[in-house]
PDB file of C-alpha atoms in Angstrom:
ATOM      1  CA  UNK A   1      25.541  35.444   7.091  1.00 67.00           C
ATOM      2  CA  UNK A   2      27.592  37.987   4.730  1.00 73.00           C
ATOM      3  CA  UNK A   3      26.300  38.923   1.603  1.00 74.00           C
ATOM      4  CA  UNK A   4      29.435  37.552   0.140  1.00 78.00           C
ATOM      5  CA  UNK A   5      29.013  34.106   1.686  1.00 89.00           C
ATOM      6  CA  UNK A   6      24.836  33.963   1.259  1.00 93.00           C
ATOM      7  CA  UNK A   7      25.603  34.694  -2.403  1.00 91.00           C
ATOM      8  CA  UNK A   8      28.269  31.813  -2.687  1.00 92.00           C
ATOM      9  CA  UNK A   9      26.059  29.663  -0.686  1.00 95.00           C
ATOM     10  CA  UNK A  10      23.152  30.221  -2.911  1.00 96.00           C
ATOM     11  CA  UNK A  11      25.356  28.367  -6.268  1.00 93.00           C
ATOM     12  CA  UNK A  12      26.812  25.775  -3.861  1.00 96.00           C
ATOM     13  CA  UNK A  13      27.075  22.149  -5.460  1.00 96.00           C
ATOM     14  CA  UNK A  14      26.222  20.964  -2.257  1.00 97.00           C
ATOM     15  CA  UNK A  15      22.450  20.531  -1.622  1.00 97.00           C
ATOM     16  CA  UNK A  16      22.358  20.898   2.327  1.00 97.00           C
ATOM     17  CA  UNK A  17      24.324  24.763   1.519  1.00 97.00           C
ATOM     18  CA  UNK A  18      21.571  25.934  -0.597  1.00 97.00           C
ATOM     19  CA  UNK A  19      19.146  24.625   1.441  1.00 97.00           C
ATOM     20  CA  UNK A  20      20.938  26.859   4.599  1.00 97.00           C
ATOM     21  CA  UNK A  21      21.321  29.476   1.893  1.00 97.00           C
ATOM     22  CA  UNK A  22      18.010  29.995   1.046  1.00 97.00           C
ATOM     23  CA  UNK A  23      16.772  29.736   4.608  1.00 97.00           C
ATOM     24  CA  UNK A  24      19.081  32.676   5.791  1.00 96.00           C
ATOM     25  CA  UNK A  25      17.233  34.846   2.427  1.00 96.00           C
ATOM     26  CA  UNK A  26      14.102  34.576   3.659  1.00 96.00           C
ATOM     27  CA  UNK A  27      15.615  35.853   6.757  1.00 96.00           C
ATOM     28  CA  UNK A  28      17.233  38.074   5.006  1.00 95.00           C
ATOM     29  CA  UNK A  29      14.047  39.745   3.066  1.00 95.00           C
ATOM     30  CA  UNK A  30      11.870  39.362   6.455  1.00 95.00           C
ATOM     31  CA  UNK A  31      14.302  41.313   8.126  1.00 95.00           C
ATOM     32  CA  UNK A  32      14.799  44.416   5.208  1.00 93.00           C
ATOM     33  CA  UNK A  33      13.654  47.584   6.408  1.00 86.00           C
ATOM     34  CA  UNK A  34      11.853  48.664   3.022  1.00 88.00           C
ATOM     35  CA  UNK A  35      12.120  48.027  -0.529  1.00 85.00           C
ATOM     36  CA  UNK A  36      15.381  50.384  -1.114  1.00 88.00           C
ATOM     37  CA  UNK A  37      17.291  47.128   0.984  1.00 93.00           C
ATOM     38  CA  UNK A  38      19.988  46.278  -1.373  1.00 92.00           C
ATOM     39  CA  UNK A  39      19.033  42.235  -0.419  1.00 94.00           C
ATOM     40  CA  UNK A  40      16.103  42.929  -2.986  1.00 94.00           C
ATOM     41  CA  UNK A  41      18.511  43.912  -6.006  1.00 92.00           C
ATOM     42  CA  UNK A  42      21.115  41.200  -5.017  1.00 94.00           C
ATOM     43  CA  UNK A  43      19.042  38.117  -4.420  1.00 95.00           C
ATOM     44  CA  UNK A  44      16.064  38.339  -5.469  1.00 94.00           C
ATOM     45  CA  UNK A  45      17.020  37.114  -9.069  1.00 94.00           C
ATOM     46  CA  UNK A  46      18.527  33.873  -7.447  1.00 96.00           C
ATOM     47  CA  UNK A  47      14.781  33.387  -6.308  1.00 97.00           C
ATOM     48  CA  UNK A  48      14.197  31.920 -10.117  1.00 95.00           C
ATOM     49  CA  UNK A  49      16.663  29.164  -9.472  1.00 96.00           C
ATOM     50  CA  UNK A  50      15.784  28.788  -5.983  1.00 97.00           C
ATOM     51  CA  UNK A  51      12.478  27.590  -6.401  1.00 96.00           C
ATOM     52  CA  UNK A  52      13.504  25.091  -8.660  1.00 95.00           C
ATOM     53  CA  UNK A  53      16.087  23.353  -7.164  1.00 96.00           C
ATOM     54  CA  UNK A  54      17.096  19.921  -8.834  1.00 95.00           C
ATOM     55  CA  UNK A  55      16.783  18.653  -4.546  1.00 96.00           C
ATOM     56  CA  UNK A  56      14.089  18.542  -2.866  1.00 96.00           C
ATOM     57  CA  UNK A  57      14.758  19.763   0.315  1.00 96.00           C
ATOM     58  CA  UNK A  58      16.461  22.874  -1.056  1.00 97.00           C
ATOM     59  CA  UNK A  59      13.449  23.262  -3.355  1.00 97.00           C
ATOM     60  CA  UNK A  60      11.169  23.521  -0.622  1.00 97.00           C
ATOM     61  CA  UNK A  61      13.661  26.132   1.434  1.00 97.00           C
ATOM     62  CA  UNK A  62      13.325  28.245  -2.079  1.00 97.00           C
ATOM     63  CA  UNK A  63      10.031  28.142  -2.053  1.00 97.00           C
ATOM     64  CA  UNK A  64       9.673  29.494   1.280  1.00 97.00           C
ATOM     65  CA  UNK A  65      12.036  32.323   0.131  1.00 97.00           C
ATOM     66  CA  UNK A  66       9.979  33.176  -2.244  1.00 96.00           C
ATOM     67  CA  UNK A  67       7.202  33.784  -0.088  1.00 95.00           C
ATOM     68  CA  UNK A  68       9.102  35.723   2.048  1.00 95.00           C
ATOM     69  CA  UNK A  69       9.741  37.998  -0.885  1.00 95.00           C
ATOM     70  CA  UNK A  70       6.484  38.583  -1.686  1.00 93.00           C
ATOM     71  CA  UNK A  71       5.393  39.279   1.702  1.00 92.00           C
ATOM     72  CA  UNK A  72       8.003  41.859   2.264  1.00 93.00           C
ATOM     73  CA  UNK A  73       9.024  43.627  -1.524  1.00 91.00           C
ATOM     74  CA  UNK A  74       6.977  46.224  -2.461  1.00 84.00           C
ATOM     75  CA  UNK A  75       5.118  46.406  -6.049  1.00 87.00           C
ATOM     76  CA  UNK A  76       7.583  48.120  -7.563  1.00 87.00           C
ATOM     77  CA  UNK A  77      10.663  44.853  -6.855  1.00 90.00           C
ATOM     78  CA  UNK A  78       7.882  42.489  -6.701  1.00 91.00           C
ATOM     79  CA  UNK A  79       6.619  42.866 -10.455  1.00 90.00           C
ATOM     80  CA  UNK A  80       9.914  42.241 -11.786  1.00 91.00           C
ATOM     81  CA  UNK A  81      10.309  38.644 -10.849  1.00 93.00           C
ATOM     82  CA  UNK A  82       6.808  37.642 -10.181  1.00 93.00           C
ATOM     83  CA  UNK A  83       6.368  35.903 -13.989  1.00 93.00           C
ATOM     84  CA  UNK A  84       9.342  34.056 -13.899  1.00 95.00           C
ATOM     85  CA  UNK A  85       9.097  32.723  -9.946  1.00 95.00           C
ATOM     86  CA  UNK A  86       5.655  31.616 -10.438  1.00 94.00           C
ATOM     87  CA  UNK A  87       6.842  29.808 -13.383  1.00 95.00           C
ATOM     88  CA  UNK A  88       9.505  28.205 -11.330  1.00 94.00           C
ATOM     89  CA  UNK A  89       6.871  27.309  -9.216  1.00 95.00           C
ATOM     90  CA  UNK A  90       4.210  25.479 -11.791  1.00 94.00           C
ATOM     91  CA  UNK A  91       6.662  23.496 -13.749  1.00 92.00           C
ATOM     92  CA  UNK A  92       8.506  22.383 -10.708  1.00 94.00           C
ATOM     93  CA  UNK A  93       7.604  23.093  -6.777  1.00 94.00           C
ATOM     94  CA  UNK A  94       4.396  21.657  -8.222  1.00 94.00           C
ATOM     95  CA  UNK A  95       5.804  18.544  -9.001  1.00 91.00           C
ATOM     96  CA  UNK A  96       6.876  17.690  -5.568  1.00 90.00           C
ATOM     97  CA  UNK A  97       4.721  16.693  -2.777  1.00 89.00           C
ATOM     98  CA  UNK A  98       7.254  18.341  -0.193  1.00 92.00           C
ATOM     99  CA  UNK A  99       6.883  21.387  -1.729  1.00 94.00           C
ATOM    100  CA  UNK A 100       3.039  21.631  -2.973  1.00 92.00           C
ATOM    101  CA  UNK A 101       1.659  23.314   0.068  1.00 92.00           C
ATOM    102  CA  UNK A 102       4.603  25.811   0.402  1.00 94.00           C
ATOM    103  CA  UNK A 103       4.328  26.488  -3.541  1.00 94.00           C
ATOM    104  CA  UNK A 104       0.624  27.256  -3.017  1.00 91.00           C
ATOM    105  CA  UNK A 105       0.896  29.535  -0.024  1.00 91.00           C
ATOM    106  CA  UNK A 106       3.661  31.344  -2.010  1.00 92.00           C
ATOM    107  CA  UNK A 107       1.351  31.880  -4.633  1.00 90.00           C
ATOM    108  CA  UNK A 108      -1.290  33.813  -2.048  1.00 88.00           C
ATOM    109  CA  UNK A 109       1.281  36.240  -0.748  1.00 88.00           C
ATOM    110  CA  UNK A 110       2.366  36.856  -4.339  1.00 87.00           C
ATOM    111  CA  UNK A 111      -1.592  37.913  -4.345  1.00 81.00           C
ATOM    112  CA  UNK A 112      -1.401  40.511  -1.633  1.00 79.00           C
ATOM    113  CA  UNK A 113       2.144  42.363  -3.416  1.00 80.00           C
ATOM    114  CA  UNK A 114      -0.464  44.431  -5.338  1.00 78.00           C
ATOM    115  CA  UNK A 115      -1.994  44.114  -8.898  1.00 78.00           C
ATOM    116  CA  UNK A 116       0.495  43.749 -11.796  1.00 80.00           C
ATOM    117  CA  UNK A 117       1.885  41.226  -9.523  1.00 85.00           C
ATOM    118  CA  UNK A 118      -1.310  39.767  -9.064  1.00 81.00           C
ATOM    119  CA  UNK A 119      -1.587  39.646 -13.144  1.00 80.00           C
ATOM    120  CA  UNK A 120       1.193  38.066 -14.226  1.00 85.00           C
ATOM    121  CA  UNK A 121       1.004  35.046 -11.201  1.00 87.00           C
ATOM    122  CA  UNK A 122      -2.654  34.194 -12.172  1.00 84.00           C
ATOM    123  CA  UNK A 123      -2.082  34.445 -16.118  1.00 85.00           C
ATOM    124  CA  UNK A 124       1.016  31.898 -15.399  1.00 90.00           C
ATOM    125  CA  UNK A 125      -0.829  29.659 -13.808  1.00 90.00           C
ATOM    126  CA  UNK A 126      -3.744  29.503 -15.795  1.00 88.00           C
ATOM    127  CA  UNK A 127      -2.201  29.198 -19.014  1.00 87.00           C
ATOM    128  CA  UNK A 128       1.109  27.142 -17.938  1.00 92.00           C
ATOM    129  CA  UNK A 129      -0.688  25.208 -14.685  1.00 93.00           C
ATOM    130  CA  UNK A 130      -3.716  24.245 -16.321  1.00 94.00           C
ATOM    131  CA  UNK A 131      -2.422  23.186 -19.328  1.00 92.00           C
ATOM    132  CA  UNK A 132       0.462  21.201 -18.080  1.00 94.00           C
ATOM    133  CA  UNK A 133       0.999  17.725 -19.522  1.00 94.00           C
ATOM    134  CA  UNK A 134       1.400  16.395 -15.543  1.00 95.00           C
ATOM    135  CA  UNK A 135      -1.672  16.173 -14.002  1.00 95.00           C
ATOM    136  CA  UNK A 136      -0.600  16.502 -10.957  1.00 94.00           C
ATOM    137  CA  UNK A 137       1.137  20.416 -11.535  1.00 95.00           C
ATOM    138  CA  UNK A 138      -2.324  20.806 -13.136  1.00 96.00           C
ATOM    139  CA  UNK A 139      -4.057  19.666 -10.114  1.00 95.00           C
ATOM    140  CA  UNK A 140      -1.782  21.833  -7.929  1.00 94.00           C
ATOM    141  CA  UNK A 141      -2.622  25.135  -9.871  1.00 93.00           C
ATOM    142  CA  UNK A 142      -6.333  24.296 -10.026  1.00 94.00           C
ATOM    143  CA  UNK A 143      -6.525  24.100  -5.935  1.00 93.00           C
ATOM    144  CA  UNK A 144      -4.133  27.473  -5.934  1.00 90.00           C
ATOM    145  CA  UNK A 145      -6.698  29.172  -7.706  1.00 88.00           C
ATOM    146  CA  UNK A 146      -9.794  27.578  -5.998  1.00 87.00           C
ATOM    147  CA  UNK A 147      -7.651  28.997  -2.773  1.00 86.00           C
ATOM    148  CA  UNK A 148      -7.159  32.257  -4.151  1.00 83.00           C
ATOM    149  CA  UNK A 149     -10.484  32.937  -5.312  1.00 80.00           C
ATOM    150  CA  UNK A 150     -11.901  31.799  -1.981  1.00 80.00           C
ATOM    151  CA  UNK A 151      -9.343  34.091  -0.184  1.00 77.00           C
ATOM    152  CA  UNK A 152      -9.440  36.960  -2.436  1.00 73.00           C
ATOM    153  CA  UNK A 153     -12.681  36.696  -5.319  1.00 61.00           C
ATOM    154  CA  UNK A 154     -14.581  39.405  -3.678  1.00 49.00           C
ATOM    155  CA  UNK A 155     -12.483  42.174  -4.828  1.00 48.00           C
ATOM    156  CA  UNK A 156      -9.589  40.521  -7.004  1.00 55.00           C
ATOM    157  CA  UNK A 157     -11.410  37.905  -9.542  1.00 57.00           C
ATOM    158  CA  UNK A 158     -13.957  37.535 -12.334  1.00 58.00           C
ATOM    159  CA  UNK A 159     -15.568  34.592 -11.560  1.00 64.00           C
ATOM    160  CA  UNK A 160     -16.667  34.111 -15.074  1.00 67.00           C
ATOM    161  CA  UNK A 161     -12.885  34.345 -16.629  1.00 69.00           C
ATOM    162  CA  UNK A 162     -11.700  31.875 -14.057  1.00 76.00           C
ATOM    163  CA  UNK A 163     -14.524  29.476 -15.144  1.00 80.00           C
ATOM    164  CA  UNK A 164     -13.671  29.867 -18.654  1.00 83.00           C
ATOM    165  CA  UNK A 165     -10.367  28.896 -17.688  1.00 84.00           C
ATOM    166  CA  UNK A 166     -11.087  25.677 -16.076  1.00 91.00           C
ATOM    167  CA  UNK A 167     -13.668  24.490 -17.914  1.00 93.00           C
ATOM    168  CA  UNK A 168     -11.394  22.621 -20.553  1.00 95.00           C
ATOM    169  CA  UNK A 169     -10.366  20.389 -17.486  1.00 96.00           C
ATOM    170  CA  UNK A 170     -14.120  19.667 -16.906  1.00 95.00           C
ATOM    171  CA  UNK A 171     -12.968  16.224 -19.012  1.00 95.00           C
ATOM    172  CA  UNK A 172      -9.626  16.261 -17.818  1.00 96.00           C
ATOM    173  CA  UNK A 173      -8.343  12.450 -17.986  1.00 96.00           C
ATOM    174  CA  UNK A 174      -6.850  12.529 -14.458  1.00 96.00           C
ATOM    175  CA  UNK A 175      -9.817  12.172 -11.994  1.00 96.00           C
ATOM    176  CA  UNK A 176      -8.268  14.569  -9.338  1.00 96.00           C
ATOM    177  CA  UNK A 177      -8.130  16.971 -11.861  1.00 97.00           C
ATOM    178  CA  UNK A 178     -11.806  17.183 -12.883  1.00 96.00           C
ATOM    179  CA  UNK A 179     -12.952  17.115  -8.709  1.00 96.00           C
ATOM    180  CA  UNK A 180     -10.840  20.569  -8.541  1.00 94.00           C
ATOM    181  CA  UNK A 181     -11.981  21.568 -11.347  1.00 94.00           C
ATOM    182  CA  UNK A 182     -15.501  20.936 -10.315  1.00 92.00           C
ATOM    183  CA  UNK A 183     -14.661  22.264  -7.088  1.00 91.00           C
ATOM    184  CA  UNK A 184     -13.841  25.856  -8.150  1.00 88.00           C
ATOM    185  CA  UNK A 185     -16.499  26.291 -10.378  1.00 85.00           C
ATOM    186  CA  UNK A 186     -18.498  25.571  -7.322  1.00 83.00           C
ATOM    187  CA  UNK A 187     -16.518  28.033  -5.340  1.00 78.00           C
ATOM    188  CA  UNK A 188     -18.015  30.771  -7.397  1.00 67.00           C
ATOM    189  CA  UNK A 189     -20.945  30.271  -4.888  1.00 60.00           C
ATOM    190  CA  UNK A 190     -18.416  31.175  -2.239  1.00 59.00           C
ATOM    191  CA  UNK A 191     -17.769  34.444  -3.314  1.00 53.00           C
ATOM    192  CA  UNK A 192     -19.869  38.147  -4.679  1.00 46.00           C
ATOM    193  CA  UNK A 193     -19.990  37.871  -8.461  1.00 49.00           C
ATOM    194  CA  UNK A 194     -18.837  40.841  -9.615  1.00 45.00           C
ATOM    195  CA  UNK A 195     -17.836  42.847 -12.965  1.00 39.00           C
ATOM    196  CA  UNK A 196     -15.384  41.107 -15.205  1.00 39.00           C
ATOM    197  CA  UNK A 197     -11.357  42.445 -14.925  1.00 39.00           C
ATOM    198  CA  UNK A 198      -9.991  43.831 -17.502  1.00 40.00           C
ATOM    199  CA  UNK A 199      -6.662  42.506 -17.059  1.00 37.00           C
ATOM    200  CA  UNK A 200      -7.932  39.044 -16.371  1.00 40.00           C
ATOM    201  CA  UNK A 201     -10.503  39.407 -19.587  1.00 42.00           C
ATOM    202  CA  UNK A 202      -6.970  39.973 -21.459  1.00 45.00           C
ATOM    203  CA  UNK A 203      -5.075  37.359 -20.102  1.00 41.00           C
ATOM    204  CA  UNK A 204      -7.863  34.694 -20.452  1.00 39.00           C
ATOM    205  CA  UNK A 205      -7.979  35.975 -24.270  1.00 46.00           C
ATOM    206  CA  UNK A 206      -4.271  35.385 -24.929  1.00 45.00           C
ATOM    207  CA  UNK A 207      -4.438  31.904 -23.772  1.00 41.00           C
TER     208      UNK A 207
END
């Protein structure tokens, strides 16, 4: 597909042409040869609106842009959108039960685009997933957490930061809620304890 027409397709009022649209982008940044790839510059923006897509269907296409982005942009792109796409991604890929496992899987790749990327995805969704007012987005961003910690704690987390962070939902009202919770404070078990972050210290403090 042409830039010209992706881009159009991409602001279609037609669900089923967004959904296309945003399939062919994560084509599009699968297939870019490094981060200089002008598809970066031109669509990664739409990425925002993409992963909150009033439909469903195109939501869930979005999503799986997004992780397509952060597999293939480089720190430099990456950090630029990574607040405001995970954001897109608590308040409303989290929402959906189409879309949960995508939105959570989009979240670990964000992990691996390097470490200011890495900061501003966990301080979202520790200070905008946990506190949510649906239980189920909180729910969501507790199990992305217990996944990322499990995947990555050895080198990437202070285990003592994270449990500050979830231990508020320790008497969560939702019963789901407190099980994750529960659940990754026991994952600390899982993992080396190790040193606490700076950056994490910093973004647990601001919360």
């Amino acid at each position: 597909m042409a830039a010209s027409d992706l881009e159009s397709s991409l602001s279609a009022s037609k669900w089923s042409t967004r959904r296309d649209a945003y399939a062919e982008l994560a084509k599009a940044f699968e297939a870019a040869a490094d981060d200089s790839d002008p598809v970066y510059s031109q669509f990664a923006p739409a990425l925002v609106k993409a992963v909150a897509d009033s439909n469903e269907m195109a939501r869930k296409e979005g999503v799986n842009a997004a992780a397509a982005f952060f597999r293939t942009a480089g720190l430099a792109v990456a950090r630029g959108y990574a607040a405001d796409i995970t954001a897109g991604i608590v308040s409303t890929a989290f929402k959906s039960k189409r879309c949960v496992e995508p939105a959570k899987s989009a979240l670990l790749d964000a992990l691996t685009a390097g470490p200011e990327v890495l900061e501003a995805v966990v301080e979202i969704v520790l200070t905008k997933g946990f506190t949510h007012k649906t239980p189920k987005v909180v729910e969501a961003a507790v199990i992305a957490v217990k996944d990322a910690v499990l995947a990555f704690g050895r080198v990437t987390f202070a285990i003592g930061d994270i449990l500050k962070a979830v231990a508020p939902l320790f008497s969560h009202a939702a019963r789901p809620v407190r099980k994750e919770a529960l659940e990754l404070a026991a994952s600390r078990s899982s993992v080396s304890k190790s040193g606490r972050i700076p950056w994490l210290a910093r973004a647990i403090s601001r919360r």
